[in-house]
């Protein structure tokens, strides 16, 4: 989940479909290895036109292989940040939650973010906590009645228990208000670590923290 439109691999272009599968520095060499070198292949700005061009002629197998290779699998990560009531960074975490195969895998990453954040706050002996998530679906599952047959019933129950053991309020925030967590989720998705605790902010997070501190402050309901 992200609030930024920039490609997370190269960090220099907008993350459009054609950028991801064709133009990004990480994608282009794959096409060149597959001998797609014609300027027309790289100049097309229309997705359908490009798909039609690539899948016509004798290179159709190579083209399909290239699209499959670049199109999957998608890595999912989670992340979060703990700040005090003045907005100062106290701790953060990120991790790789797995490959996205179905829509429920995104929910898994979102629930893991909440679970790991609450666990970290508990380990830090924080007794009063407001937990913000950009996933309304997660919040409804956590605040709703117990569901025994949900695919993530155990994880949801663990979160409910962590909340009941502490003075924790859980709220929805929009993605714009969640830039730091988004950054950490992307960091987690590109790592191979199940969970990393960032006692001090990772370098790339500093700018986002600074703009958060100087810019908007989020209203609490
Ligand atoms: Zn890129």
Coordinates of C-alpha atoms and ligand atoms in Angstrom, one line a residue:
X1 CA 0.0 0.0 0.0
X2 CA 1.4 3.3 -0.9
X3 CA 0.6 7.0 -1.0
X4 CA 3.5 7.8 -3.4
X5 CA 3.2 7.4 -7.1
X6 CA 6.9 7.0 -7.6
X7 CA 8.3 3.7 -8.7
X8 CA 9.8 2.0 -5.6
X9 CA 12.5 0.2 -7.6
X10 CA 14.2 3.2 -9.3
X11 CA 12.6 6.0 -7.3
X12 CA 12.8 8.4 -10.3
X13 CA 9.7 7.8 -12.4
X14 CA 6.0 7.5 -11.8
X15 CA 4.9 4.0 -11.3
X16 CA 2.7 3.5 -14.4
X17 CA 2.1 0.1 -15.9
X18 CA 4.4 0.7 -18.9
X19 CA 7.1 2.1 -16.6
X20 CA 7.0 -1.0 -14.4
X21 CA 6.9 -3.7 -17.0
X22 CA 8.9 -2.0 -19.8
X23 CA 10.8 1.3 -19.0
X24 CA 12.2 1.0 -15.5
X25 CA 16.0 0.4 -15.3
X26 CA 15.2 -3.0 -13.8
X27 CA 12.8 -4.0 -16.6
X28 CA 14.4 -2.7 -19.8
X29 CA 17.5 -5.0 -19.7
X30 CA 15.2 -8.0 -19.5
X31 CA 13.5 -7.0 -22.7
X32 CA 16.9 -6.3 -24.3
X33 CA 18.1 -9.8 -23.3
X34 CA 14.9 -11.2 -25.0
X35 CA 16.0 -9.3 -28.1
X36 CA 13.3 -6.7 -28.1
X37 CA 15.4 -3.8 -29.4
X38 CA 13.2 -2.0 -31.8
X39 CA 12.5 1.6 -31.0
X40 CA 8.8 1.1 -31.7
X41 CA 8.7 -1.4 -28.8
X42 CA 10.0 1.2 -26.4
X43 CA 8.3 4.3 -27.8
X44 CA 4.7 3.2 -27.6
X45 CA 2.8 5.1 -25.0
X46 CA -0.4 3.2 -25.2
X47 CA -0.6 0.0 -23.2
X48 CA -2.9 -1.8 -25.7
X49 CA -0.9 -0.8 -28.7
X50 CA 2.3 -2.0 -26.9
X51 CA 0.7 -5.4 -26.0
X52 CA -0.6 -5.8 -29.6
X53 CA 2.8 -4.9 -31.0
X54 CA 4.7 -7.3 -28.6
X55 CA 2.4 -10.2 -29.2
X56 CA 2.3 -10.0 -33.0
X57 CA 4.9 -11.8 -35.1
X58 CA 7.4 -14.5 -34.2
X59 CA 8.4 -13.1 -30.8
X60 CA 5.1 -13.9 -29.1
X61 CA 6.6 -16.6 -26.8
X62 CA 9.4 -14.4 -25.7
X63 CA 7.0 -11.5 -25.2
X64 CA 4.7 -13.6 -23.0
X65 CA 7.6 -14.9 -21.0
X66 CA 8.8 -11.3 -20.5
X67 CA 5.4 -10.1 -19.3
X68 CA 5.0 -13.0 -16.9
X69 CA 8.5 -12.6 -15.5
X70 CA 8.0 -8.9 -14.8
X71 CA 4.3 -9.2 -13.8
X72 CA 4.8 -11.6 -10.9
X73 CA 5.2 -12.2 -8.1
X74 CA 4.4 -9.1 -6.1
X75 CA 6.1 -8.8 -2.8
X76 CA 4.1 -7.5 0.2
X77 CA 5.5 -5.8 3.2
X78 CA 4.2 -4.1 6.3
X79 CA 5.6 -1.3 8.5
X80 CA 4.7 1.1 11.2
X81 CA 6.1 3.9 13.3
X82 CA 5.7 4.8 17.0
X83 CA 5.7 8.5 17.9
X84 CA 5.0 10.3 21.1
X85 CA 2.3 12.9 21.5
X86 CA 4.6 15.6 20.1
X87 CA 5.2 13.6 17.0
X88 CA 8.8 12.6 17.8
X89 CA 10.0 9.3 16.5
X90 CA 10.3 6.6 19.2
X91 CA 10.6 3.4 17.2
X92 CA 9.6 1.8 13.9
X93 CA 9.4 -1.6 12.3
X94 CA 9.1 -3.2 8.9
X95 CA 9.0 -6.7 7.5
X96 CA 8.3 -8.9 4.5
X97 CA 4.9 -10.6 4.7
X98 CA 5.1 -12.8 1.6
X99 CA 4.1 -12.8 -2.0
X100 CA 0.7 -11.5 -3.0
X101 CA -1.3 -14.2 -4.7
X102 CA -4.8 -13.3 -3.8
X103 CA -6.5 -10.2 -2.3
X104 CA -6.5 -11.6 1.2
X105 CA -2.7 -11.5 1.3
X106 CA -2.9 -7.6 1.4
X107 CA -5.2 -7.9 4.4
X108 CA -2.6 -10.2 6.0
X109 CA 0.1 -7.5 5.6
X110 CA -2.2 -4.9 7.1
X111 CA -3.1 -7.0 10.1
X112 CA 0.5 -7.9 10.6
X113 CA 1.4 -4.2 10.7
X114 CA -1.2 -3.6 13.5
X115 CA -0.1 -6.8 15.4
X116 CA 3.6 -5.9 15.2
X117 CA 3.0 -2.3 16.2
X118 CA 0.9 -3.2 19.2
X119 CA 3.5 -5.8 20.2
X120 CA 6.3 -3.3 19.9
X121 CA 4.4 -0.8 22.0
X122 CA 3.8 -3.4 24.7
X123 CA 7.5 -4.3 24.7
X124 CA 8.4 -0.6 25.1
X125 CA 6.0 -0.5 28.1
X126 CA 3.8 2.2 26.4
X127 CA 0.6 2.2 28.4
X128 CA -1.4 4.7 26.5
X129 CA -1.6 4.2 22.7
X130 CA -3.6 5.5 19.8
X131 CA -3.1 3.1 16.8
X132 CA -3.8 4.5 13.3
X133 CA -4.3 2.2 10.4
X134 CA -5.2 3.2 6.8
X135 CA -7.2 -0.1 6.4
X136 CA -10.8 0.4 7.4
X137 CA -11.4 -3.2 6.7
X138 CA -8.8 -4.2 9.4
X139 CA -10.3 -1.8 11.9
X140 CA -13.8 -3.2 11.3
X141 CA -12.6 -6.7 11.8
X142 CA -10.7 -5.8 15.0
X143 CA -13.6 -3.7 16.4
X144 CA -16.3 -6.1 15.3
X145 CA -17.6 -9.3 17.0
X146 CA -15.4 -12.4 17.2
X147 CA -15.2 -14.3 13.9
X148 CA -14.2 -17.9 14.2
X149 CA -14.1 -18.8 10.6
X150 CA -12.1 -15.9 9.1
X151 CA -8.9 -17.0 7.3
X152 CA -6.9 -14.8 9.8
X153 CA -9.1 -15.5 12.8
X154 CA -6.1 -16.2 15.0
X155 CA -4.2 -13.1 14.1
X156 CA -7.4 -11.0 14.6
X157 CA -7.9 -12.6 18.0
X158 CA -4.3 -11.9 19.0
X159 CA -4.8 -8.2 18.1
X160 CA -8.0 -8.0 20.1
X161 CA -6.2 -9.5 23.1
X162 CA -3.3 -7.0 22.8
X163 CA -5.8 -4.1 22.7
X164 CA -7.8 -5.4 25.7
X165 CA -4.7 -5.7 27.8
X166 CA -3.7 -2.1 27.3
X167 CA -5.1 1.4 27.1
X168 CA -5.3 1.4 23.3
X169 CA -7.6 3.2 20.9
X170 CA -7.7 2.2 17.3
X171 CA -8.5 4.7 14.5
X172 CA -8.6 5.1 10.8
X173 CA -6.3 7.4 9.0
X174 CA -6.1 8.2 5.3
X175 CA -3.0 7.2 3.4
X176 CA -1.8 10.8 3.1
X177 CA -1.5 10.8 6.9
X178 CA 0.5 7.7 6.9
X179 CA 3.5 8.5 4.8
X180 CA 6.1 7.1 7.3
X181 CA 4.3 3.8 7.7
X182 CA 4.0 3.6 3.9
X183 CA 7.7 4.1 3.5
X184 CA 8.4 1.4 6.1
X185 CA 6.0 -1.0 4.4
X186 CA 7.8 -0.6 1.1
X187 CA 11.1 -1.1 2.9
X188 CA 9.7 -4.3 4.4
X189 CA 8.4 -5.5 1.0
X190 CA 11.9 -5.2 -0.5
X191 CA 13.7 -6.9 2.4
X192 CA 13.9 -10.6 3.3
X193 CA 13.5 -10.0 7.0
X194 CA 10.3 -11.2 8.8
X195 CA 10.6 -8.3 11.2
X196 CA 13.1 -5.5 11.7
X197 CA 12.9 -3.0 14.5
X198 CA 14.3 0.4 13.7
X199 CA 15.4 1.9 17.0
X200 CA 16.4 5.0 15.0
X201 CA 14.8 6.1 11.8
X202 CA 16.2 4.5 8.6
X203 CA 18.0 7.1 6.4
X204 CA 15.2 7.4 3.8
X205 CA 12.6 8.0 6.4
X206 CA 14.2 11.2 7.7
X207 CA 12.9 13.5 5.0
X208 CA 9.4 12.1 5.4
X209 CA 9.6 12.6 9.2
X210 CA 10.8 16.1 8.7
X211 CA 8.0 17.1 6.2
X212 CA 5.5 15.5 8.6
X213 CA 6.8 17.5 11.5
X214 CA 6.8 20.9 9.6
X215 CA 3.6 20.3 7.6
X216 CA 0.2 19.1 8.5
X217 CA -0.7 17.8 11.9
X218 CA -3.3 15.2 12.0
X219 CA -6.6 15.9 13.8
X220 CA -7.8 13.3 16.1
X221 CA -11.4 12.4 16.2
Ligands
LIG1 ZN1 11.2 2.4 -12.0

